[in-house]
PDB file of C-alpha atoms in Angstrom:
ATOM      1  CA  MET A  88      55.372  66.052  26.875  1.00 77.00           C
ATOM      2  CA  PRO A  89      55.933  66.483  30.640  1.00 81.00           C
ATOM      3  CA  ASP A  90      53.068  65.820  33.057  1.00 87.00           C
ATOM      4  CA  ASN A  91      52.839  69.566  33.731  1.00 94.00           C
ATOM      5  CA  PRO A  92      54.070  71.390  30.621  1.00 95.00           C
ATOM      6  CA  LEU A  93      53.747  74.749  32.382  1.00 97.00           C
ATOM      7  CA  ASP A  94      56.189  73.758  35.121  1.00 97.00           C
ATOM      8  CA  MET A  95      59.283  75.920  34.615  1.00 98.00           C
ATOM      9  CA  THR A  96      61.354  74.379  37.405  1.00 97.00           C
ATOM     10  CA  GLY A  97      65.011  74.236  36.379  1.00 97.00           C
ATOM     11  CA  ARG A  98      64.559  76.750  33.593  1.00 98.00           C
ATOM     12  CA  THR A  99      66.185  80.176  33.553  1.00 98.00           C
ATOM     13  CA  VAL A 100      64.199  83.131  32.242  1.00 98.00           C
ATOM     14  CA  ILE A 101      65.347  86.686  31.520  1.00 98.00           C
ATOM     15  CA  VAL A 102      62.676  89.398  31.396  1.00 98.00           C
ATOM     16  CA  THR A 103      63.727  92.903  30.355  1.00 98.00           C
ATOM     17  CA  GLY A 104      61.994  96.025  31.647  1.00 97.00           C
ATOM     18  CA  ALA A 105      60.484  93.965  34.456  1.00 95.00           C
ATOM     19  CA  THR A 106      60.379  96.340  37.415  1.00 92.00           C
ATOM     20  CA  MET A 107      56.849  97.597  36.695  1.00 91.00           C
ATOM     21  CA  GLY A 108      53.858  97.156  34.419  1.00 92.00           C
ATOM     22  CA  LEU A 109      53.580  94.200  32.074  1.00 96.00           C
ATOM     23  CA  GLY A 110      57.202  93.108  32.488  1.00 97.00           C
ATOM     24  CA  ARG A 111      56.846  92.747  36.239  1.00 97.00           C
ATOM     25  CA  VAL A 112      53.676  90.682  35.852  1.00 97.00           C
ATOM     26  CA  ILE A 113      55.394  88.400  33.327  1.00 98.00           C
ATOM     27  CA  ALA A 114      58.345  87.874  35.683  1.00 98.00           C
ATOM     28  CA  ILE A 115      55.975  87.058  38.546  1.00 98.00           C
ATOM     29  CA  ARG A 116      54.117  84.513  36.413  1.00 98.00           C
ATOM     30  CA  PHE A 117      57.367  82.665  35.656  1.00 98.00           C
ATOM     31  CA  LEU A 118      58.358  82.719  39.336  1.00 98.00           C
ATOM     32  CA  GLU A 119      54.982  81.244  40.245  1.00 98.00           C
ATOM     33  CA  HIS A 120      55.691  78.359  37.895  1.00 98.00           C
ATOM     34  CA  GLY A 121      59.121  77.562  39.296  1.00 98.00           C
ATOM     35  CA  ALA A 122      61.521  79.350  36.944  1.00 98.00           C
ATOM     36  CA  ASP A 123      64.752  81.012  37.987  1.00 98.00           C
ATOM     37  CA  VAL A 124      64.106  84.582  36.837  1.00 98.00           C
ATOM     38  CA  VAL A 125      66.557  87.372  36.090  1.00 98.00           C
ATOM     39  CA  VAL A 126      65.083  90.830  35.513  1.00 98.00           C
ATOM     40  CA  CYS A 127      66.719  94.030  34.368  1.00 98.00           C
ATOM     41  CA  ALA A 128      65.880  97.709  34.061  1.00 97.00           C
ATOM     42  CA  ARG A 129      67.671 101.032  34.229  1.00 95.00           C
ATOM     43  CA  ARG A 130      66.511 101.661  37.792  1.00 94.00           C
ATOM     44  CA  GLU A 131      66.120  99.348  40.746  1.00 92.00           C
ATOM     45  CA  PRO A 132      62.467  98.546  41.533  1.00 91.00           C
ATOM     46  CA  ASP A 133      60.722 100.085  44.526  1.00 90.00           C
ATOM     47  CA  ALA A 134      60.079  96.543  45.743  1.00 94.00           C
ATOM     48  CA  PRO A 135      61.697  93.223  44.786  1.00 96.00           C
ATOM     49  CA  VAL A 136      59.968  91.096  42.168  1.00 97.00           C
ATOM     50  CA  THR A 137      58.698  88.148  44.215  1.00 97.00           C
ATOM     51  CA  ALA A 138      56.122  85.365  44.022  1.00 97.00           C
ATOM     52  CA  ALA A 139      55.509  82.002  45.686  1.00 95.00           C
ATOM     53  CA  GLY A 140      58.183  82.726  48.265  1.00 96.00           C
ATOM     54  CA  ARG A 141      60.817  83.247  45.585  1.00 95.00           C
ATOM     55  CA  GLU A 142      62.575  86.358  44.283  1.00 97.00           C
ATOM     56  CA  ALA A 143      63.873  87.361  40.871  1.00 98.00           C
ATOM     57  CA  VAL A 144      67.485  88.430  40.540  1.00 98.00           C
ATOM     58  CA  PHE A 145      67.723  92.082  39.559  1.00 98.00           C
ATOM     59  CA  VAL A 146      70.495  93.512  37.374  1.00 98.00           C
ATOM     60  CA  VAL A 147      70.757  97.221  36.581  1.00 97.00           C
ATOM     61  CA  ALA A 148      70.967  97.535  32.797  1.00 98.00           C
ATOM     62  CA  ASP A 149      70.086  99.866  29.965  1.00 97.00           C
ATOM     63  CA  VAL A 150      69.130  97.446  27.205  1.00 98.00           C
ATOM     64  CA  ARG A 151      70.324  99.929  24.590  1.00 97.00           C
ATOM     65  CA  ASP A 152      73.903  99.288  25.758  1.00 98.00           C
ATOM     66  CA  PRO A 153      75.449  96.030  24.445  1.00 98.00           C
ATOM     67  CA  GLU A 154      77.923  95.828  27.337  1.00 98.00           C
ATOM     68  CA  GLN A 155      75.145  96.081  29.900  1.00 98.00           C
ATOM     69  CA  ILE A 156      73.156  93.432  28.031  1.00 98.00           C
ATOM     70  CA  ALA A 157      76.194  91.154  28.198  1.00 98.00           C
ATOM     71  CA  ALA A 158      76.345  91.685  31.967  1.00 98.00           C
ATOM     72  CA  VAL A 159      72.741  90.483  32.367  1.00 98.00           C
ATOM     73  CA  VAL A 160      73.454  87.386  30.283  1.00 98.00           C
ATOM     74  CA  ASP A 161      76.618  86.650  32.270  1.00 98.00           C
ATOM     75  CA  GLU A 162      74.717  86.965  35.556  1.00 98.00           C
ATOM     76  CA  ALA A 163      72.106  84.462  34.410  1.00 98.00           C
ATOM     77  CA  VAL A 164      74.691  81.962  33.166  1.00 98.00           C
ATOM     78  CA  ASP A 165      76.857  82.346  36.275  1.00 98.00           C
ATOM     79  CA  ARG A 166      73.867  81.516  38.482  1.00 97.00           C
ATOM     80  CA  THR A 167      72.331  78.581  36.652  1.00 97.00           C
ATOM     81  CA  GLY A 168      74.558  77.692  33.718  1.00 98.00           C
ATOM     82  CA  ARG A 169      71.841  78.216  31.127  1.00 98.00           C
ATOM     83  CA  ILE A 170      69.237  80.570  29.614  1.00 98.00           C
ATOM     84  CA  ASP A 171      66.021  78.937  28.487  1.00 98.00           C
ATOM     85  CA  VAL A 172      63.756  81.910  27.802  1.00 98.00           C
ATOM     86  CA  LEU A 173      64.370  85.540  26.901  1.00 98.00           C
ATOM     87  CA  VAL A 174      61.384  87.884  27.055  1.00 98.00           C
ATOM     88  CA  ASN A 175      62.234  91.146  25.289  1.00 98.00           C
ATOM     89  CA  ASN A 176      59.658  93.279  27.082  1.00 98.00           C
ATOM     90  CA  ALA A 177      61.443  96.626  27.586  1.00 97.00           C
ATOM     91  CA  GLY A 178      59.986  99.246  25.270  1.00 96.00           C
ATOM     92  CA  GLY A 179      57.510 102.040  24.833  1.00 93.00           C
ATOM     93  CA  ALA A 180      57.543 105.698  23.843  1.00 93.00           C
ATOM     94  CA  PRO A 181      55.733 108.895  24.851  1.00 90.00           C
ATOM     95  CA  PRO A 182      53.445 110.440  22.219  1.00 90.00           C
ATOM     96  CA  ALA A 183      55.121 112.998  19.955  1.00 94.00           C
ATOM     97  CA  ASP A 184      54.105 114.995  16.885  1.00 95.00           C
ATOM     98  CA  THR A 185      55.794 113.336  13.924  1.00 96.00           C
ATOM     99  CA  ALA A 186      56.244 116.597  12.000  1.00 97.00           C
ATOM    100  CA  THR A 187      58.298 118.242  14.722  1.00 97.00           C
ATOM    101  CA  VAL A 188      59.854 115.484  16.823  1.00 97.00           C
ATOM    102  CA  SER A 189      63.652 115.460  16.773  1.00 97.00           C
ATOM    103  CA  PRO A 190      65.743 112.855  14.965  1.00 97.00           C
ATOM    104  CA  ARG A 191      67.393 112.054  18.300  1.00 98.00           C
ATOM    105  CA  PHE A 192      64.004 111.163  19.802  1.00 97.00           C
ATOM    106  CA  ASN A 193      63.280 108.796  16.923  1.00 97.00           C
ATOM    107  CA  GLU A 194      66.690 107.184  17.287  1.00 98.00           C
ATOM    108  CA  LYS A 195      66.103 106.511  20.980  1.00 97.00           C
ATOM    109  CA  VAL A 196      62.664 105.005  20.361  1.00 98.00           C
ATOM    110  CA  ILE A 197      63.931 102.692  17.635  1.00 98.00           C
ATOM    111  CA  ALA A 198      66.996 101.753  19.704  1.00 98.00           C
ATOM    112  CA  LEU A 199      64.810 100.710  22.636  1.00 98.00           C
ATOM    113  CA  ASN A 200      62.024  98.946  20.753  1.00 98.00           C
ATOM    114  CA  LEU A 201      63.935  97.277  17.920  1.00 98.00           C
ATOM    115  CA  LEU A 202      67.709  97.361  18.229  1.00 98.00           C
ATOM    116  CA  ALA A 203      67.791  96.397  21.912  1.00 98.00           C
ATOM    117  CA  PRO A 204      65.755  93.186  21.380  1.00 98.00           C
ATOM    118  CA  LEU A 205      68.008  92.283  18.448  1.00 98.00           C
ATOM    119  CA  THR A 206      71.165  92.852  20.486  1.00 98.00           C
ATOM    120  CA  PHE A 207      69.776  90.910  23.458  1.00 98.00           C
ATOM    121  CA  ALA A 208      68.784  88.035  21.172  1.00 98.00           C
ATOM    122  CA  GLN A 209      72.312  87.979  19.747  1.00 98.00           C
ATOM    123  CA  ALA A 210      73.724  87.914  23.278  1.00 98.00           C
ATOM    124  CA  VAL A 211      71.744  84.820  24.349  1.00 98.00           C
ATOM    125  CA  HIS A 212      72.236  82.993  21.055  1.00 98.00           C
ATOM    126  CA  PRO A 213      75.590  81.355  21.939  1.00 98.00           C
ATOM    127  CA  VAL A 214      74.058  79.907  25.111  1.00 98.00           C
ATOM    128  CA  MET A 215      70.712  78.795  23.713  1.00 98.00           C
ATOM    129  CA  SER A 216      72.124  77.348  20.498  1.00 98.00           C
ATOM    130  CA  THR A 217      74.541  75.012  22.282  1.00 98.00           C
ATOM    131  CA  GLN A 218      72.683  73.921  25.428  1.00 98.00           C
ATOM    132  CA  GLU A 219      70.470  70.866  25.610  1.00 97.00           C
ATOM    133  CA  GLY A 220      66.879  71.834  24.867  1.00 96.00           C
ATOM    134  CA  GLY A 221      67.716  75.019  22.989  1.00 98.00           C
ATOM    135  CA  GLY A 222      65.714  78.066  23.984  1.00 98.00           C
ATOM    136  CA  VAL A 223      62.830  80.417  23.313  1.00 98.00           C
ATOM    137  CA  ILE A 224      62.946  84.136  22.521  1.00 99.00           C
ATOM    138  CA  ILE A 225      59.670  86.011  22.972  1.00 98.00           C
ATOM    139  CA  ASN A 226      59.473  89.578  21.706  1.00 98.00           C
ATOM    140  CA  ILE A 227      56.731  91.773  23.143  1.00 98.00           C
ATOM    141  CA  SER A 228      55.242  93.561  20.145  1.00 98.00           C
ATOM    142  CA  SER A 229      52.174  95.780  19.773  1.00 96.00           C
ATOM    143  CA  VAL A 230      49.092  96.230  17.635  1.00 94.00           C
ATOM    144  CA  SER A 231      50.815  99.472  16.593  1.00 90.00           C
ATOM    145  CA  SER A 232      52.880  97.256  14.299  1.00 94.00           C
ATOM    146  CA  ILE A 233      49.874  96.502  12.092  1.00 87.00           C
ATOM    147  CA  ARG A 234      47.739  99.646  12.263  1.00 90.00           C
ATOM    148  CA  PRO A 235      48.369 103.397  12.052  1.00 86.00           C
ATOM    149  CA  ALA A 236      49.991 104.842  15.160  1.00 90.00           C
ATOM    150  CA  PRO A 237      49.460 108.631  15.101  1.00 89.00           C
ATOM    151  CA  ALA A 238      51.876 110.474  17.421  1.00 90.00           C
ATOM    152  CA  SER A 239      53.848 107.218  17.700  1.00 92.00           C
ATOM    153  CA  ALA A 240      55.378 106.877  14.254  1.00 96.00           C
ATOM    154  CA  ALA A 241      58.803 105.668  15.341  1.00 97.00           C
ATOM    155  CA  TYR A 242      57.286 103.306  17.912  1.00 96.00           C
ATOM    156  CA  GLY A 243      54.900 101.699  15.429  1.00 96.00           C
ATOM    157  CA  ALA A 244      57.656 101.346  12.840  1.00 97.00           C
ATOM    158  CA  ALA A 245      59.979  99.791  15.417  1.00 98.00           C
ATOM    159  CA  LYS A 246      57.352  97.251  16.483  1.00 98.00           C
ATOM    160  CA  ALA A 247      56.682  96.353  12.835  1.00 98.00           C
ATOM    161  CA  GLY A 248      60.406  95.819  12.480  1.00 98.00           C
ATOM    162  CA  LEU A 249      60.383  93.652  15.609  1.00 98.00           C
ATOM    163  CA  ASP A 250      57.754  91.364  14.091  1.00 98.00           C
ATOM    164  CA  SER A 251      59.844  91.119  10.925  1.00 98.00           C
ATOM    165  CA  LEU A 252      62.932  90.354  13.002  1.00 98.00           C
ATOM    166  CA  THR A 253      60.982  87.609  14.775  1.00 98.00           C
ATOM    167  CA  ARG A 254      60.231  85.840  11.507  1.00 98.00           C
ATOM    168  CA  THR A 255      63.803  86.140  10.292  1.00 98.00           C
ATOM    169  CA  LEU A 256      65.467  84.864  13.464  1.00 98.00           C
ATOM    170  CA  ALA A 257      63.061  81.928  13.626  1.00 98.00           C
ATOM    171  CA  HIS A 258      64.478  80.746  10.300  1.00 98.00           C
ATOM    172  CA  GLU A 259      68.097  81.609  10.998  1.00 98.00           C
ATOM    173  CA  TRP A 260      68.212  80.050  14.463  1.00 98.00           C
ATOM    174  CA  GLY A 261      65.666  77.253  14.306  1.00 98.00           C
ATOM    175  CA  PRO A 262      65.072  74.532  15.171  1.00 97.00           C
ATOM    176  CA  SER A 263      67.153  74.812  18.357  1.00 98.00           C
ATOM    177  CA  ILE A 264      65.757  78.266  19.172  1.00 98.00           C
ATOM    178  CA  ARG A 265      62.107  79.195  18.769  1.00 98.00           C
ATOM    179  CA  VAL A 266      61.466  82.893  18.176  1.00 98.00           C
ATOM    180  CA  LEU A 267      58.028  84.472  18.304  1.00 98.00           C
ATOM    181  CA  SER A 268      56.331  87.713  19.261  1.00 98.00           C
ATOM    182  CA  VAL A 269      53.286  88.471  21.362  1.00 98.00           C
ATOM    183  CA  MET A 270      51.367  91.329  19.768  1.00 97.00           C
ATOM    184  CA  VAL A 271      49.810  93.189  22.680  1.00 96.00           C
ATOM    185  CA  GLY A 272      46.663  95.281  22.424  1.00 91.00           C
ATOM    186  CA  LEU A 273      45.288  97.967  24.734  1.00 89.00           C
ATOM    187  CA  LEU A 274      45.944  97.233  28.415  1.00 89.00           C
ATOM    188  CA  ARG A 275      44.774  98.585  31.736  1.00 82.00           C
ATOM    189  CA  THR A 276      48.020  99.291  33.587  1.00 73.00           C
ATOM    190  CA  GLU A 277      49.036 101.774  36.262  1.00 65.00           C
ATOM    191  CA  GLN A 278      49.713 104.248  33.436  1.00 64.00           C
ATOM    192  CA  ALA A 279      46.472 103.755  31.500  1.00 66.00           C
ATOM    193  CA  HIS A 280      45.125 107.100  32.655  1.00 66.00           C
ATOM    194  CA  LEU A 281      47.997 108.893  30.938  1.00 62.00           C
ATOM    195  CA  TYR A 282      46.709 107.705  27.570  1.00 64.00           C
ATOM    196  CA  TYR A 283      42.968 107.234  28.060  1.00 73.00           C
ATOM    197  CA  GLY A 284      42.026 109.715  30.787  1.00 73.00           C
ATOM    198  CA  ASP A 285      39.768 108.971  33.760  1.00 78.00           C
ATOM    199  CA  GLU A 286      37.733 105.812  34.369  1.00 81.00           C
ATOM    200  CA  ALA A 287      35.051 106.972  31.964  1.00 82.00           C
ATOM    201  CA  GLY A 288      37.674 107.415  29.244  1.00 78.00           C
ATOM    202  CA  ILE A 289      39.217 104.017  29.959  1.00 81.00           C
ATOM    203  CA  ASP A 290      35.786 102.367  29.787  1.00 83.00           C
ATOM    204  CA  ALA A 291      34.956 104.188  26.552  1.00 83.00           C
ATOM    205  CA  VAL A 292      38.167 103.003  24.905  1.00 85.00           C
ATOM    206  CA  GLY A 293      37.497  99.481  26.145  1.00 86.00           C
ATOM    207  CA  ARG A 294      34.075  99.447  24.484  1.00 86.00           C
ATOM    208  CA  THR A 295      35.752  99.893  21.098  1.00 84.00           C
ATOM    209  CA  LEU A 296      37.274  96.418  21.435  1.00 91.00           C
ATOM    210  CA  ALA A 297      35.517  93.172  20.607  1.00 88.00           C
ATOM    211  CA  SER A 298      36.074  92.078  24.211  1.00 90.00           C
ATOM    212  CA  GLY A 299      34.323  95.229  25.433  1.00 89.00           C
ATOM    213  CA  ARG A 300      37.183  96.100  27.795  1.00 91.00           C
ATOM    214  CA  LEU A 301      40.896  96.764  28.018  1.00 91.00           C
ATOM    215  CA  GLY A 302      43.125  93.799  28.674  1.00 92.00           C
ATOM    216  CA  ASP A 303      44.838  92.990  31.945  1.00 95.00           C
ATOM    217  CA  PRO A 304      48.630  92.437  32.077  1.00 95.00           C
ATOM    218  CA  ASP A 305      48.005  89.099  33.791  1.00 96.00           C
ATOM    219  CA  GLU A 306      46.209  87.901  30.657  1.00 97.00           C
ATOM    220  CA  ILE A 307      49.261  88.735  28.552  1.00 97.00           C
ATOM    221  CA  ALA A 308      51.569  87.013  31.030  1.00 98.00           C
ATOM    222  CA  GLY A 309      49.554  83.821  30.679  1.00 98.00           C
ATOM    223  CA  VAL A 310      50.063  83.841  26.917  1.00 98.00           C
ATOM    224  CA  VAL A 311      53.803  84.479  27.328  1.00 98.00           C
ATOM    225  CA  LEU A 312      54.068  81.518  29.720  1.00 98.00           C
ATOM    226  CA  PHE A 313      52.220  79.312  27.227  1.00 98.00           C
ATOM    227  CA  CYS A 314      54.482  80.439  24.388  1.00 98.00           C
ATOM    228  CA  ALA A 315      57.572  79.557  26.430  1.00 98.00           C
ATOM    229  CA  SER A 316      56.235  76.106  27.303  1.00 98.00           C
ATOM    230  CA  PRO A 317      56.287  72.779  25.428  1.00 97.00           C
ATOM    231  CA  LEU A 318      52.592  73.362  24.671  1.00 98.00           C
ATOM    232  CA  ALA A 319      53.765  75.867  22.042  1.00 98.00           C
ATOM    233  CA  SER A 320      56.586  73.713  20.680  1.00 98.00           C
ATOM    234  CA  TYR A 321      55.406  74.121  17.066  1.00 98.00           C
ATOM    235  CA  ILE A 322      54.996  77.903  17.243  1.00 98.00           C
ATOM    236  CA  SER A 323      57.918  79.860  15.827  1.00 98.00           C
ATOM    237  CA  GLY A 324      58.214  82.851  13.530  1.00 98.00           C
ATOM    238  CA  ALA A 325      54.683  83.877  14.465  1.00 98.00           C
ATOM    239  CA  SER A 326      53.224  87.069  15.897  1.00 97.00           C
ATOM    240  CA  VAL A 327      50.513  86.008  18.314  1.00 97.00           C
ATOM    241  CA  PRO A 328      47.796  88.702  18.609  1.00 96.00           C
ATOM    242  CA  VAL A 329      46.499  89.222  22.151  1.00 96.00           C
ATOM    243  CA  HIS A 330      44.234  92.229  21.693  1.00 95.00           C
ATOM    244  CA  GLY A 331      40.734  91.303  22.819  1.00 91.00           C
ATOM    245  CA  GLY A 332      39.545  90.834  19.262  1.00 92.00           C
ATOM    246  CA  GLY A 333      40.838  94.170  18.045  1.00 90.00           C
ATOM    247  CA  GLU A 334      39.205  97.541  17.629  1.00 87.00           C
ATOM    248  CA  VAL A 335      35.855  98.384  16.069  1.00 82.00           C
ATOM    249  CA  PRO A 336      36.114  99.065  12.329  1.00 81.00           C
ATOM    250  CA  SER A 337      36.183 102.814  11.929  1.00 77.00           C
ATOM    251  CA  TYR A 338      33.421 102.861   9.305  1.00 77.00           C
ATOM    252  CA  LEU A 339      30.981 101.450  11.864  1.00 74.00           C
ATOM    253  CA  LEU A 340      31.806 104.146  14.380  1.00 71.00           C
ATOM    254  CA  ALA A 341      31.511 106.765  11.664  1.00 74.00           C
ATOM    255  CA  THR A 342      28.065 105.616  10.608  1.00 74.00           C
ATOM    256  CA  THR A 343      26.564 104.792  14.026  1.00 62.00           C
ATOM    257  CA  GLY A 344      28.598 106.943  16.392  1.00 60.00           C
ATOM    258  CA  GLU A 345      28.144 104.452  19.219  1.00 61.00           C
ATOM    259  CA  VAL A 346      29.479 100.957  19.855  1.00 56.00           C
ATOM    260  CA  ALA A 347      26.184  99.974  21.483  1.00 50.00           C
ATOM    261  CA  GLU A 348      24.272 100.546  18.252  1.00 48.00           C
ATOM    262  CA  PHE A 349      25.890  97.631  16.428  1.00 47.00           C
ATOM    263  CA  ARG A 350      26.946  95.349  19.302  1.00 53.00           C
ATOM    264  CA  PRO A 351      23.906  93.796  21.010  1.00 46.00           C
ATOM    265  CA  GLY A 352      24.327  93.617  24.747  1.00 50.00           C
ATOM    266  CA  SER A 353      27.107  96.193  24.975  1.00 50.00           C
ATOM    267  CA  LYS A 354      26.876  98.754  27.741  1.00 47.00           C
ATOM    268  CA  PRO A 355      26.554 102.426  26.735  1.00 42.00           C
TER     269      PRO A 355
END
């Protein structure tokens, strides 16, 4: 074990969908710890991804396109000769009524949230499987993979598939490559208001969690860094839940109507 197992100096990290939101925060966390970071997205960020006086390399890429994925991998290898960590972060989907949503919409959601991580993992496999030290693939999953996801049927199904893929690849590609997923819960991001409304709505949703609040992307980034480090060397094929303890059981809300009635000390 190195003196500082969180030191990523000399390691190359790819983070997909890293121009905003959680992906950007993850990329910044790796930069802060010395990694050479390559980020990709369909559109160039408004501002470079920087931290600690260092800047991530940006590559324009739609992760649903295998040729564009290959270009990101080639850029990383050309710069440093290796790929140590892949964070499959790109994903998401707008809400849509399952009864009426088009098949094309579902195809796009599944392509982004399931097929793209698989294709990206395949693209880094030849590098990780042959280099000294192997590699780590971290898939960003969601609590929607383990609970109902009304108005997000394709998204929830894709994330469930991603967790299944994680377990399978861990067995196929281990021990040289560790594969795991980080199962993300409800977060306060710059787009939180689109889902939860104003501050009162965001606070109300947060009170349904055991933590009493929504998570912060920085808290997820810390877990991703840990999972990529030697501290997590025996974690593979696992889906690590980072969801603030999860949501209140629905039967309690149905019988009490208020979180404060069954959680001492909670704020109304």
